[in-house]
PDB file of C-alpha atoms in Angstrom:
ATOM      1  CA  UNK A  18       0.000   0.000   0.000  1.00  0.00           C
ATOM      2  CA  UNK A  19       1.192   3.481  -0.938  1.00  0.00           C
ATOM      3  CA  UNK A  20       2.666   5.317   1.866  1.00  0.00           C
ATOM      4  CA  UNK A  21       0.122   8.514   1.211  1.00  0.00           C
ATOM      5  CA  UNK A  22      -2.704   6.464   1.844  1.00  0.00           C
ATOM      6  CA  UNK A  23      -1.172   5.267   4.984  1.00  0.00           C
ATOM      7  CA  UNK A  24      -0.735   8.210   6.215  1.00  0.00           C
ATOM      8  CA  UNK A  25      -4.347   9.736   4.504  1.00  0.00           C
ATOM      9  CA  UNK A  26      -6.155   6.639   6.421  1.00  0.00           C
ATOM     10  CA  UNK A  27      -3.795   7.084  10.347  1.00  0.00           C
ATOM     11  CA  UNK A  28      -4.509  11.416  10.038  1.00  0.00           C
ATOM     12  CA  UNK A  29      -8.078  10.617   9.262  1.00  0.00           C
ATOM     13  CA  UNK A  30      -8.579   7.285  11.703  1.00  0.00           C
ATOM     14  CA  UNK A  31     -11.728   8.736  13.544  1.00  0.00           C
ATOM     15  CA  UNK A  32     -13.688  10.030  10.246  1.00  0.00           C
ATOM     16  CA  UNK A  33     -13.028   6.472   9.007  1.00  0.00           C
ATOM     17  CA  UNK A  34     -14.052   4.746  12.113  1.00  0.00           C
ATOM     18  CA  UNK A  35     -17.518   6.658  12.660  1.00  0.00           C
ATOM     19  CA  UNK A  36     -18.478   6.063   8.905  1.00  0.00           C
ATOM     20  CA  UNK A  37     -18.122   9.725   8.275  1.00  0.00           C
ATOM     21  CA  UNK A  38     -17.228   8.889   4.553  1.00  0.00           C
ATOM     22  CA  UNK A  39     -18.632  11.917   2.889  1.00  0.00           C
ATOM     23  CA  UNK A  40     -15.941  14.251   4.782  1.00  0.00           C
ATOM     24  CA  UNK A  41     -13.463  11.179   3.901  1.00  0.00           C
ATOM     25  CA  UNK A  42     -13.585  11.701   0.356  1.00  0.00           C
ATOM     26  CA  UNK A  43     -14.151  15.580   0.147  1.00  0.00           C
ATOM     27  CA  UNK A  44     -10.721  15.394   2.095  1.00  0.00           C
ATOM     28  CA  UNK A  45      -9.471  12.712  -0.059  1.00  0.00           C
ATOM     29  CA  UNK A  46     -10.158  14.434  -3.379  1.00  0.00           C
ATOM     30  CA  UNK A  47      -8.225  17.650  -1.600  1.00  0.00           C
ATOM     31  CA  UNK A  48      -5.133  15.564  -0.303  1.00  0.00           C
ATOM     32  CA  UNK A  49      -4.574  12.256  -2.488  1.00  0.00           C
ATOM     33  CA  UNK A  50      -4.383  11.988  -6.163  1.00  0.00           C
ATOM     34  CA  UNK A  51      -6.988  10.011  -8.365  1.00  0.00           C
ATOM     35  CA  UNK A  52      -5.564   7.041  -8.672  1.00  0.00           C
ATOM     36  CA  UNK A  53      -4.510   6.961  -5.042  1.00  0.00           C
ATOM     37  CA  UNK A  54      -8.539   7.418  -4.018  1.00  0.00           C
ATOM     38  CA  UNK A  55      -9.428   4.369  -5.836  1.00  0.00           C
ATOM     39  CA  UNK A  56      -6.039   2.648  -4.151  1.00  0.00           C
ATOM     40  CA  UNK A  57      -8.024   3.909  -1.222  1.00  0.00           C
ATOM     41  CA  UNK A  58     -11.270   2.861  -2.079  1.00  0.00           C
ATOM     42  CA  UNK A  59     -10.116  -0.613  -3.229  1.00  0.00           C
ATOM     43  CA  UNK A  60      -8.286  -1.511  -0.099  1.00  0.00           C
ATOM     44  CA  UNK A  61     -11.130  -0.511   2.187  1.00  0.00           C
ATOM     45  CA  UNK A  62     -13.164  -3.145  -0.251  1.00  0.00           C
ATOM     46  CA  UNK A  63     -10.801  -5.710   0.162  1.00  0.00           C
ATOM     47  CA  UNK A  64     -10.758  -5.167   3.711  1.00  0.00           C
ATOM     48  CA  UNK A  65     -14.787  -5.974   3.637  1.00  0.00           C
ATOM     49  CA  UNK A  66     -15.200  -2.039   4.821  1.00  0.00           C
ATOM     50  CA  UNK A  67     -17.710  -0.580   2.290  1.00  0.00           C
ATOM     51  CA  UNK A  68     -17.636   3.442   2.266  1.00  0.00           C
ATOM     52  CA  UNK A  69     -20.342   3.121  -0.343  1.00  0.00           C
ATOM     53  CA  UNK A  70     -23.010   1.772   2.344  1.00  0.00           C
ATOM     54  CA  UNK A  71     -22.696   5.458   4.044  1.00  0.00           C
ATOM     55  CA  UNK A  72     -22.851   7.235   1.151  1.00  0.00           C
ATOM     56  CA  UNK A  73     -25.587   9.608  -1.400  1.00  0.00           C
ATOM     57  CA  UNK A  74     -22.739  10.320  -4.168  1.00  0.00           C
ATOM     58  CA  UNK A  75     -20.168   7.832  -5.182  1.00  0.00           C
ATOM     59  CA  UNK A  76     -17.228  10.243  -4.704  1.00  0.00           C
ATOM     60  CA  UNK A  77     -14.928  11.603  -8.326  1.00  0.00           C
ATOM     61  CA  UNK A  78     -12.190   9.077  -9.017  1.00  0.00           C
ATOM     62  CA  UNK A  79     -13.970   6.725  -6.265  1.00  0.00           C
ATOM     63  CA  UNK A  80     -12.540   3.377  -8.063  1.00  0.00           C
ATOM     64  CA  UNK A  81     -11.062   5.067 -10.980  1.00  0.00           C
ATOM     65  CA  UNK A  82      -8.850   2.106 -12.583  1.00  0.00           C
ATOM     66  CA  UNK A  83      -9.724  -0.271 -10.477  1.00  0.00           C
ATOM     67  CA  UNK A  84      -9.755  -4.025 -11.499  1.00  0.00           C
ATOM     68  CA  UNK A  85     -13.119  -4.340  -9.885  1.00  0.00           C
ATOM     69  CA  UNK A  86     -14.780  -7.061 -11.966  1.00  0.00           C
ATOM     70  CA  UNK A  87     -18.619  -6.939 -10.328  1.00  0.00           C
ATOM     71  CA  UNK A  88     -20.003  -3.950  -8.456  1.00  0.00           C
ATOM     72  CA  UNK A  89     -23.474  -3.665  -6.935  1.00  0.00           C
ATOM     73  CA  UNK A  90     -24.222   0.738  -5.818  1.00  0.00           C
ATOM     74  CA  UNK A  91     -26.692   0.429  -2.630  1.00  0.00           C
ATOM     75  CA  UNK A  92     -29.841   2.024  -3.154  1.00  0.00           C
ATOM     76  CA  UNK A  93     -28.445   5.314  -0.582  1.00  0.00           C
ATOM     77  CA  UNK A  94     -26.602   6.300  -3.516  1.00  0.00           C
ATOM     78  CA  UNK A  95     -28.406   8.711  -6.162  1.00  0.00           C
ATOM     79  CA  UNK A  96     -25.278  10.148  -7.754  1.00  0.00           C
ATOM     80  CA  UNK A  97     -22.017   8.978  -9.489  1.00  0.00           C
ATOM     81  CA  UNK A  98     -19.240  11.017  -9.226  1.00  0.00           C
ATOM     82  CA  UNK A  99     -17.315  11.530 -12.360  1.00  0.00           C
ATOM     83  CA  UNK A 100     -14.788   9.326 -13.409  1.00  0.00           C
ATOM     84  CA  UNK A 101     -15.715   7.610 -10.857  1.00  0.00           C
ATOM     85  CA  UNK A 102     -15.363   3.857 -12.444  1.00  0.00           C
ATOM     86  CA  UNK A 103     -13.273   5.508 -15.531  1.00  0.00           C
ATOM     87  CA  UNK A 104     -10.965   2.859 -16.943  1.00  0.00           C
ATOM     88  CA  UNK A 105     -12.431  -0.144 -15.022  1.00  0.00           C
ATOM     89  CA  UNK A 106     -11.500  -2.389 -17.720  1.00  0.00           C
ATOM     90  CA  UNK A 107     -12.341  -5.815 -15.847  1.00  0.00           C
ATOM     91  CA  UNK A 108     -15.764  -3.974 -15.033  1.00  0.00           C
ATOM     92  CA  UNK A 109     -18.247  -6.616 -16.275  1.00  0.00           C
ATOM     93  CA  UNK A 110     -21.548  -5.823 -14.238  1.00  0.00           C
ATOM     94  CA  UNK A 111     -22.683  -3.374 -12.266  1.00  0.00           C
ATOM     95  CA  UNK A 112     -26.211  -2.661 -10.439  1.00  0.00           C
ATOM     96  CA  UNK A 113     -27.491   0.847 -10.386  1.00  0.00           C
ATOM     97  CA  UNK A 114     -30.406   1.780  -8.476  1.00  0.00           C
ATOM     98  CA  UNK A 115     -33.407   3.393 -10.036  1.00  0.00           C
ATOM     99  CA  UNK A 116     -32.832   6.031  -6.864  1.00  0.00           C
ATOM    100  CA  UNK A 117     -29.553   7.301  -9.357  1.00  0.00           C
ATOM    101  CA  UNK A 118     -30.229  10.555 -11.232  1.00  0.00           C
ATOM    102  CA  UNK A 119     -27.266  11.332 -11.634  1.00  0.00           C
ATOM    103  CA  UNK A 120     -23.925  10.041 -13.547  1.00  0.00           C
ATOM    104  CA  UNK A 121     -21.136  12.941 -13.923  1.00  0.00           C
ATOM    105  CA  UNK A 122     -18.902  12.660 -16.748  1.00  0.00           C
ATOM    106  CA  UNK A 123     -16.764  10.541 -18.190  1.00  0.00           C
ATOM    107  CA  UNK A 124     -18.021   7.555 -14.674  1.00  0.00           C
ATOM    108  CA  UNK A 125     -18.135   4.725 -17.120  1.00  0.00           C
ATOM    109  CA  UNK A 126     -15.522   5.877 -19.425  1.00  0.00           C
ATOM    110  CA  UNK A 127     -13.254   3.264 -20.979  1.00  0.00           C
ATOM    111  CA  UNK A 128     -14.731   0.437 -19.410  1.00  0.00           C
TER     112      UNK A 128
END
């Protein structure tokens, strides 16, 4: 794991523990590049912690290269951020709500 996220995920430690993922990513999308956000994003996954659960907006960049081959948006989530599954090449399904008005530019992009 990337040594910015390390540090992004110990400075942040009590945001991440009380689910308070919407500040998370706003601070995220100030401090970490894009590609480091969906490092971010994919370890939480892998680590069965799902940021998506807590929020309305799947954040910009929020797995933005991933290798993510499945991915199911819970029904809190009316908005995709954009790029926010942008070269997700290994993207083969994905479940979107009806509750989503909203897809920003370029979230599917190259997938």
């Amino acid at each position: 794991m990337d040594q910015n996220i390390i540090d992004f995920i110990n400075k942040y430690k009590d945001l991440i523990d009380n689910d308070k993922w919407e500040e998370v990513y706003t601070l995220a999308d100030k401090e970490l590049p894009r590609e480091e956000i969906s490092q971010f994003t994919s370890v939480l996954l892998d680590a069965d912690i799902h940021p998506e659960d807590y929020l309305t907006e799947l954040p910009i960049w929020f797995l933005y290269k991933s290798d993510i081959k499945e991915f199911t948006i819970p029904n809190s989530v009316t908005s995709i951020g954009a790029y926010a599954f942008q070269f997700c090449s290994s993207l083969t399904s994905i479940t979107i709500p009806d509750r989503v008005t909203n897809i920003g530019n370029g979230a599917f992009a190259y997938c």
